[in-house]
mmCIF file of C-alpha atoms in Angstrom:
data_model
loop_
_atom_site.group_PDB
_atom_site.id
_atom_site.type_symbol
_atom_site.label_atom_id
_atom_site.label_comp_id
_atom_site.label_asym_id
_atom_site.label_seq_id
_atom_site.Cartn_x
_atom_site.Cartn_y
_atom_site.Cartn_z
ATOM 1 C CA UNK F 1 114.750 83.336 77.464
ATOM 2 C CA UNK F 2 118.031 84.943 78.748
ATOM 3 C CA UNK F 3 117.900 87.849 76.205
ATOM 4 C CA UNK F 4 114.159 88.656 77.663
ATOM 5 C CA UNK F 5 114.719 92.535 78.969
ATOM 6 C CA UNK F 6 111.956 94.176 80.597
ATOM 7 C CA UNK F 7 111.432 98.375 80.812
ATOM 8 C CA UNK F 8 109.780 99.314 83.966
ATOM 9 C CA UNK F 9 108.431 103.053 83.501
ATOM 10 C CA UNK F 10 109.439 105.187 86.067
ATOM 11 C CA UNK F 11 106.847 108.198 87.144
ATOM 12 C CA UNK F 12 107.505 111.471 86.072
ATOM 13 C CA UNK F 13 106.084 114.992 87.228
ATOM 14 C CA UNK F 14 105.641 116.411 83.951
ATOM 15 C CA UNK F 15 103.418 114.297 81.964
ATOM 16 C CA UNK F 16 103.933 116.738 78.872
ATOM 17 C CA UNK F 17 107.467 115.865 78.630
ATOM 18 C CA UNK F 18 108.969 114.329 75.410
ATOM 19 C CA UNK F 19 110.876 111.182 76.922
ATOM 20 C CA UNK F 20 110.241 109.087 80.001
ATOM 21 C CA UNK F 21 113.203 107.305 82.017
ATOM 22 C CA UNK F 22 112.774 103.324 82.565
ATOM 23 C CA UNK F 23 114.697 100.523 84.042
ATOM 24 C CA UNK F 24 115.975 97.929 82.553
ATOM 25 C CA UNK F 25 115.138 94.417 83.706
ATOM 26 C CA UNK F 26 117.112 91.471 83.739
ATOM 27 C CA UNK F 27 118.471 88.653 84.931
ATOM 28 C CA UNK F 28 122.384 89.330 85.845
ATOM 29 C CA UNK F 29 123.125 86.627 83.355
ATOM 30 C CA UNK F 30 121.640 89.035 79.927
ATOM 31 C CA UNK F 31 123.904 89.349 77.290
ATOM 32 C CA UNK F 32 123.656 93.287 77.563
ATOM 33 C CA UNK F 33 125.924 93.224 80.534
ATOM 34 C CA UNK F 34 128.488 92.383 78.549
ATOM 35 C CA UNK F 35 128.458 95.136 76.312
ATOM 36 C CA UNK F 36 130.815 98.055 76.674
ATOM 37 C CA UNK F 37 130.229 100.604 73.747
ATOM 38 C CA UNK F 38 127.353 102.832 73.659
ATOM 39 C CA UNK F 39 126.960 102.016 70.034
ATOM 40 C CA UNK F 40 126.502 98.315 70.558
ATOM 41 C CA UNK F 41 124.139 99.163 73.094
ATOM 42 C CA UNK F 42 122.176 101.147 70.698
ATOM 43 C CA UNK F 43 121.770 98.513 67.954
ATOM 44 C CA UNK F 44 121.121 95.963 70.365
ATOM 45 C CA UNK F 45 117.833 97.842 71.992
ATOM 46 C CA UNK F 46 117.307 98.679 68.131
ATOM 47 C CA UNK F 47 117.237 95.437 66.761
ATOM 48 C CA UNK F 48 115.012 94.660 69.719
ATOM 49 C CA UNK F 49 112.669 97.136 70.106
ATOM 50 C CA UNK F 50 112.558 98.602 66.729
ATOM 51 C CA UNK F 51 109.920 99.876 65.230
ATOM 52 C CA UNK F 52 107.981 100.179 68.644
ATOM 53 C CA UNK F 53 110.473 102.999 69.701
ATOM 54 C CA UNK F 54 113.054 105.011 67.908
ATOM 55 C CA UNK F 55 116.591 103.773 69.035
ATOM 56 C CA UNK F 56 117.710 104.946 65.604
ATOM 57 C CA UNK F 57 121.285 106.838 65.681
ATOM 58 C CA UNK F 58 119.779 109.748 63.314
ATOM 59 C CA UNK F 59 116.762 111.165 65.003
ATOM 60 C CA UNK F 60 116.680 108.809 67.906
ATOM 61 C CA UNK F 61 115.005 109.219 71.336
ATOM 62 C CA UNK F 62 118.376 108.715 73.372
ATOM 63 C CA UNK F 63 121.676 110.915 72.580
ATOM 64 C CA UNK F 64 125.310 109.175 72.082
ATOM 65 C CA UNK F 65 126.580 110.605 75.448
ATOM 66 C CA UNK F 66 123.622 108.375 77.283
ATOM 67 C CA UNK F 67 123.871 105.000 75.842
ATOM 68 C CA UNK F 68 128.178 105.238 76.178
ATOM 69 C CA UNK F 69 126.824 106.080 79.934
ATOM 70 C CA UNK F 70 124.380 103.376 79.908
ATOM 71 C CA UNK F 71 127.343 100.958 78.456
ATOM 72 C CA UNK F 72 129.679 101.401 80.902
ATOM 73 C CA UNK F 73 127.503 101.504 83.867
ATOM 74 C CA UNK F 74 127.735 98.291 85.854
ATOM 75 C CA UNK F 75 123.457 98.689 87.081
ATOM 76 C CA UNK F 76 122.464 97.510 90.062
ATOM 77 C CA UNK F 77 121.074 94.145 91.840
ATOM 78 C CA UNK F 78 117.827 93.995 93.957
ATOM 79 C CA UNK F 79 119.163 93.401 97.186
ATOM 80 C CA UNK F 80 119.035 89.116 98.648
ATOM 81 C CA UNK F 81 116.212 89.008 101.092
ATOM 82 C CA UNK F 82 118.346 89.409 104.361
ATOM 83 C CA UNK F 83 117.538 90.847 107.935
ATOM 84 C CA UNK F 84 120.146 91.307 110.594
ATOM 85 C CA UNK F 85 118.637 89.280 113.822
ATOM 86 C CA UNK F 86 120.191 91.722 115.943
ATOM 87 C CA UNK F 87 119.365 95.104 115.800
ATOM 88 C CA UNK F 88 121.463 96.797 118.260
ATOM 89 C CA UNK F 89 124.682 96.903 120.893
ATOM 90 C CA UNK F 90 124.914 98.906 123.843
ATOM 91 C CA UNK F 91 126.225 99.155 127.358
ATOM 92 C CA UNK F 92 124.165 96.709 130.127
ATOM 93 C CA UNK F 93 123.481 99.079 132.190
ATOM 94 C CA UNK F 94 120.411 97.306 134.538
ATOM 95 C CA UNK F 95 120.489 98.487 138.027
ATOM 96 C CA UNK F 96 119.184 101.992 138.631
ATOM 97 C CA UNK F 97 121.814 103.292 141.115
ATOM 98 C CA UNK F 98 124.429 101.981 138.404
ATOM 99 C CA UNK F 99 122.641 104.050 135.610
ATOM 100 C CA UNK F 100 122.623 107.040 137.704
ATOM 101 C CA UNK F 101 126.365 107.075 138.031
ATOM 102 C CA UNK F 102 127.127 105.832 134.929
ATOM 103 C CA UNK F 103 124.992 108.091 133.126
ATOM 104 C CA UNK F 104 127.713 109.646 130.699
ATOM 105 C CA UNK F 105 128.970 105.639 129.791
ATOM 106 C CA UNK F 106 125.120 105.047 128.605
ATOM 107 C CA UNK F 107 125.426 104.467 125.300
ATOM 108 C CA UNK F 108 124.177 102.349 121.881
ATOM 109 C CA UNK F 109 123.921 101.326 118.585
ATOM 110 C CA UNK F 110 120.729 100.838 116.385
ATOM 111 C CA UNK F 111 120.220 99.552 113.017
ATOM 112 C CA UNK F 112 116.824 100.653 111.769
ATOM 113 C CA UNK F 113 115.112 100.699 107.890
ATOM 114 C CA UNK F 114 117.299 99.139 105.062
ATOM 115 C CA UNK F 115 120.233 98.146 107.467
ATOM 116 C CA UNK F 116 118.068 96.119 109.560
ATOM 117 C CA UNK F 117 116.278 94.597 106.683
ATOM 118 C CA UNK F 118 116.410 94.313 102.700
ATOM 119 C CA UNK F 119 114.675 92.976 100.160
ATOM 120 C CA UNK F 120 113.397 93.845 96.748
ATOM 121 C CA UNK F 121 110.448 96.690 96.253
ATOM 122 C CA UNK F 122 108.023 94.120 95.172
ATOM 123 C CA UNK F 123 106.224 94.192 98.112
ATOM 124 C CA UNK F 124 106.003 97.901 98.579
ATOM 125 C CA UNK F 125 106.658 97.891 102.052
ATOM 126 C CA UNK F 126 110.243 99.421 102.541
ATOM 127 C CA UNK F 127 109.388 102.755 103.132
ATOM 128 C CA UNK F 128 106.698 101.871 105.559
ATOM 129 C CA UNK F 129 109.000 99.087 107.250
ATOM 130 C CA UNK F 130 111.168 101.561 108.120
ATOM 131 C CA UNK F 131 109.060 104.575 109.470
ATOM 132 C CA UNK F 132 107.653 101.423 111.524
ATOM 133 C CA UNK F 133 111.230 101.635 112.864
ATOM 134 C CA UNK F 134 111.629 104.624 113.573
ATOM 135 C CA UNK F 135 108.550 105.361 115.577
ATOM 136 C CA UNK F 136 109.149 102.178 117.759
ATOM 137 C CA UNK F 137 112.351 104.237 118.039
ATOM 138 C CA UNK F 138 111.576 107.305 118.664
ATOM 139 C CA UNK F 139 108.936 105.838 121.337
ATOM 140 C CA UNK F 140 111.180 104.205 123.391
ATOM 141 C CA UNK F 141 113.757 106.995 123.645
ATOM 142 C CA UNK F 142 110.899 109.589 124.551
ATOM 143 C CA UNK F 143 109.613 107.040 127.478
ATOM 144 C CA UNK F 144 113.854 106.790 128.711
ATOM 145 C CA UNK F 145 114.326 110.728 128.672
ATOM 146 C CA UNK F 146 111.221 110.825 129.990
ATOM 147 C CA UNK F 147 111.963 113.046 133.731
ATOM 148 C CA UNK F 148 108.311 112.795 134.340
ATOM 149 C CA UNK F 149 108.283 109.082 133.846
ATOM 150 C CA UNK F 150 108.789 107.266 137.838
ATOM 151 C CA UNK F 151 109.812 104.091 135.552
ATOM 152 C CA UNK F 152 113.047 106.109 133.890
ATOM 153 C CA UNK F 153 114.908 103.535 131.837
ATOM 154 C CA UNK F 154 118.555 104.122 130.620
ATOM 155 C CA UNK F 155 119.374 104.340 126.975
ATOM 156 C CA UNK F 156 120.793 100.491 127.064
ATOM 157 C CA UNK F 157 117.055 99.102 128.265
ATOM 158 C CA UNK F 158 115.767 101.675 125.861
ATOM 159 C CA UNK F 159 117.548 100.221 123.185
ATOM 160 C CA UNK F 160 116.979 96.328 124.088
ATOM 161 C CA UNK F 161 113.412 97.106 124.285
ATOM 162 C CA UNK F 162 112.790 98.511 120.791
ATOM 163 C CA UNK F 163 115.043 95.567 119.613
ATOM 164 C CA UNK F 164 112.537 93.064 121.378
ATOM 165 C CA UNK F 165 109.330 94.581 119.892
ATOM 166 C CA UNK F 166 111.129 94.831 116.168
ATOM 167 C CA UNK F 167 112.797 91.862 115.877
ATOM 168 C CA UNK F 168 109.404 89.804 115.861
ATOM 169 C CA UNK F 169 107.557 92.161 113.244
ATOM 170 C CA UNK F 170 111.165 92.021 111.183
ATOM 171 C CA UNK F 171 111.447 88.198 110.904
ATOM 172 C CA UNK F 172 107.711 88.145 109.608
ATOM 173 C CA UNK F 173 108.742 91.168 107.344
ATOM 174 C CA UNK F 174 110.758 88.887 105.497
ATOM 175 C CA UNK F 175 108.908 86.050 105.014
ATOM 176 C CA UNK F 176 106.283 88.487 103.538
ATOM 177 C CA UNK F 177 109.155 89.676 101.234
ATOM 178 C CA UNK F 178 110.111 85.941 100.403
ATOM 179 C CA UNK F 179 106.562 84.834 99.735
ATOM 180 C CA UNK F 180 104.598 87.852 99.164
ATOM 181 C CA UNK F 181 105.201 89.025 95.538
ATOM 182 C CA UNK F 182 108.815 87.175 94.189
ATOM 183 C CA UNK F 183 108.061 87.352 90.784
ATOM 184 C CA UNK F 184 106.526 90.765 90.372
ATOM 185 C CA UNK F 185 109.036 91.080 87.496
ATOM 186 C CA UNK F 186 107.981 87.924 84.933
ATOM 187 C CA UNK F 187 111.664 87.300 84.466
ATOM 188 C CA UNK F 188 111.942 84.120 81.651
ATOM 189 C CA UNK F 189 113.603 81.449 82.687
ATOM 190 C CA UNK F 190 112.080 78.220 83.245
ATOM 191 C CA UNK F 191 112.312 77.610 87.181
ATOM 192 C CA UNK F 192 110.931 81.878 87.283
ATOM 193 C CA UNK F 193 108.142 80.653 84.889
ATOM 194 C CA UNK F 194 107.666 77.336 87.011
ATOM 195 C CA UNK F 195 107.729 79.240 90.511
ATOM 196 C CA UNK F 196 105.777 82.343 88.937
ATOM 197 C CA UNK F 197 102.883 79.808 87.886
ATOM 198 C CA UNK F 198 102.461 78.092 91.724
ATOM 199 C CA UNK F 199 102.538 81.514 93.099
ATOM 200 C CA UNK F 200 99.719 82.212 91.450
ATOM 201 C CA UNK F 201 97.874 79.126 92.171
ATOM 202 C CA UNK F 202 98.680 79.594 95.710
ATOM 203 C CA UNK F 203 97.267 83.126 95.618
ATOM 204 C CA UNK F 204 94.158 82.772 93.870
ATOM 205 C CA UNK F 205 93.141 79.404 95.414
ATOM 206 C CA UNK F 206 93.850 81.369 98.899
ATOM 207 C CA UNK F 207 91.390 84.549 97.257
ATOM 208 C CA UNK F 208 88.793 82.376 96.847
ATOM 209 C CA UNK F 209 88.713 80.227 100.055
ATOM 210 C CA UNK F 210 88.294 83.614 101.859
ATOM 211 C CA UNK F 211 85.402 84.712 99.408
ATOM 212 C CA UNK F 212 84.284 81.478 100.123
ATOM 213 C CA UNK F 213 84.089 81.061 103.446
ATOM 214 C CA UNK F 214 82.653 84.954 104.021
ATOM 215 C CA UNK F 215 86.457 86.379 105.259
ATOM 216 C CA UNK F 216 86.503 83.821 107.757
ATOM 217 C CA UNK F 217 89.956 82.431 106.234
ATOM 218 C CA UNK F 218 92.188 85.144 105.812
ATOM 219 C CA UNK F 219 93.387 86.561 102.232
ATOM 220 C CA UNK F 220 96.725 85.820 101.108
ATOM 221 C CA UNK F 221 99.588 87.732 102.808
ATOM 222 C CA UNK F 222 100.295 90.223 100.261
ATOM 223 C CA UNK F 223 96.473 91.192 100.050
ATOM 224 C CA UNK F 224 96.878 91.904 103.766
ATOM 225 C CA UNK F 225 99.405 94.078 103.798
ATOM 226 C CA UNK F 226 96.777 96.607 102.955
ATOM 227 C CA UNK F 227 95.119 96.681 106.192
ATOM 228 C CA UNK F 228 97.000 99.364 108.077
ATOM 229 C CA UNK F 229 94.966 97.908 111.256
ATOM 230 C CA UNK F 230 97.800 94.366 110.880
ATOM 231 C CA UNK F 231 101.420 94.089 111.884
ATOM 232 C CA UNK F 232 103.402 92.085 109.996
ATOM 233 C CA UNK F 233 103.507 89.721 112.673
ATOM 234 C CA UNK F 234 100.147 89.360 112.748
ATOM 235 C CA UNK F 235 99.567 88.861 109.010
ATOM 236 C CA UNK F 236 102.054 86.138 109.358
ATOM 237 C CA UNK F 237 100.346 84.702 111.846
ATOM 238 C CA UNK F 238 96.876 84.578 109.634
ATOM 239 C CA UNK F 239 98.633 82.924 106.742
ATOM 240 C CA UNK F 240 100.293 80.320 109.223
ATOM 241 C CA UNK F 241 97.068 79.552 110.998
ATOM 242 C CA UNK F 242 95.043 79.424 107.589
ATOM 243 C CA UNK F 243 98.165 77.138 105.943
ATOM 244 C CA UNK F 244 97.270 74.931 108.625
ATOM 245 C CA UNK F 245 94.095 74.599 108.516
ATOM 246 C CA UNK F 246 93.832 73.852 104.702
ATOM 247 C CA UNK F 247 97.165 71.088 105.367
ATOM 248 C CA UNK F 248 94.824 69.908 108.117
ATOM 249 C CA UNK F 249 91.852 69.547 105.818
ATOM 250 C CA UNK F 250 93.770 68.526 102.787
ATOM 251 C CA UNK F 251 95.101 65.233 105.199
ATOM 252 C CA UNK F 252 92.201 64.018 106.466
ATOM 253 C CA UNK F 253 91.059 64.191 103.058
ATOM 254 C CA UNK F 254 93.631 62.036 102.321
ATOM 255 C CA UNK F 255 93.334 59.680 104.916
ATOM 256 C CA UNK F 256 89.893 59.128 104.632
ATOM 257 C CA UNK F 257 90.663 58.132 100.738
ATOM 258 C CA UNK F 258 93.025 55.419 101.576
ATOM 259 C CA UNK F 259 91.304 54.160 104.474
ATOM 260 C CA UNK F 260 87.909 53.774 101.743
ATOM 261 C CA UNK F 261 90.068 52.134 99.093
ATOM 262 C CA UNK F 262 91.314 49.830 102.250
ATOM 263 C CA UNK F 263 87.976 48.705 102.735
#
């Protein structure tokens, strides 16, 4: 299972071309990391992937110059699922009269997008994530610049506010990320197999309690994401309160056997 590799096809604008560039997929442990010569390289994908594609060194599909490049390239690792719980530092600047005279001292620092939270692309949602961000962003600076605005904040409360309103949809961002999709990529070892298999339990017996019931329990999160209408917070929120129900239902199930087999 450790020499599995796994080409993920990468879209291309001109369908008519020859070639098409792909990732390669792996654990960090593959053997093809340790490889340093672009001719190893080449008879390893050919003794791998031969006849299905042409990794031949006469007539091949890929030139000497890109598998040396591909040999001594280190690739890169899907970011750990991580957030940062704080997402900015500024002055604390609170009374009005202060801010007035302290206008020029007003100042911050914001994380937003991948510095405020990363995780893998399985979910699809780091692009969106952080536009999310930056309109939050961009609203609360408007309202503090705001001269029409009676309410006029500083840059500080500006700052603390959009921190207050992301933080929330940030911490359920991850858990999506955790939970949502984690093995998108059918890597081959036993415990991805294992986990890969329960995930899928989990989603389809969650698909078909909501068919079941009409859409009264809610879809699983990932299925979610798709309504634009839903925070993140709020899909959270449905997959907590459906998790308990079905625990809730699940136990009394339970109960109710032992307390017959009692009798």
């Amino acid at each position: 299972p450790k020499n599995f590799l796994r080409l993920g096809m990468l879209p291309m604008i001109d369908e008519d071309a020859p070639y098409r560039p792909a990732n390669a997929i792996t654990r960090p442990d593959h053997e093809i990391w340790n490889i340093r010569t672009g001719e190893e390289m080449r008879l390893w994908f050919e003794k791998n992937y031969s006849p299905r594609v042409n990794f031949s060194k006469e007539g091949g599909i890929i030139s000497e110059a890109e598998w040396d490049r591909f040999a001594k390239a280190e690739g890169i690792r899907f970011p750990n699922v991580q957030y940062s719980p704080k997402l900015q530092i500024s002055t604390s600047i609170t009374n009005e009269e202060e801010n007035t005279k302290n206008e020029k001292n007003d100042c911050g620092i914001v994380l937003v997008g991948d510095a405020a939270h990363a995780f893998p692309p399985s979910i699809g949602q780091g692009i969106n994530s952080g536009l999310d961000d930056v309109i939050q962003l961009d609203k609360e600076l408007t309202e503090s610049s705001d001269s029409s605005n009676e309410k006029k904040r500083s840059l500080s409360q500006a700052l603390r506010n959009y921190e207050k309103k992301r933080v929330p949809e940030t911490k359920s961002l991850i858990r999506l990320a955790r939970f949502g999709s984690p093995y998108q990529y059918s890597q081959p070892h036993y415990i991805d197999r294992i986990g890969k298999a329960l995930w899928l339990s989990n989603i389809t017996f969650r698909l078909l309690l909501n068919k079941l019931s009409f859409g009264l329990i809610p879809p699983p999160m990932i299925m979610m994401v798709m309504n634009k209408a839903l925070t993140y917070r709020q899909i959270a929120r449905k997959a907590d309160t459906a998790t308990a129900g079905i625990m809730a239902v699940l136990t009394s199930i339970l109960i109710r056997i032992f307390i017959t087999k009692r009798i």
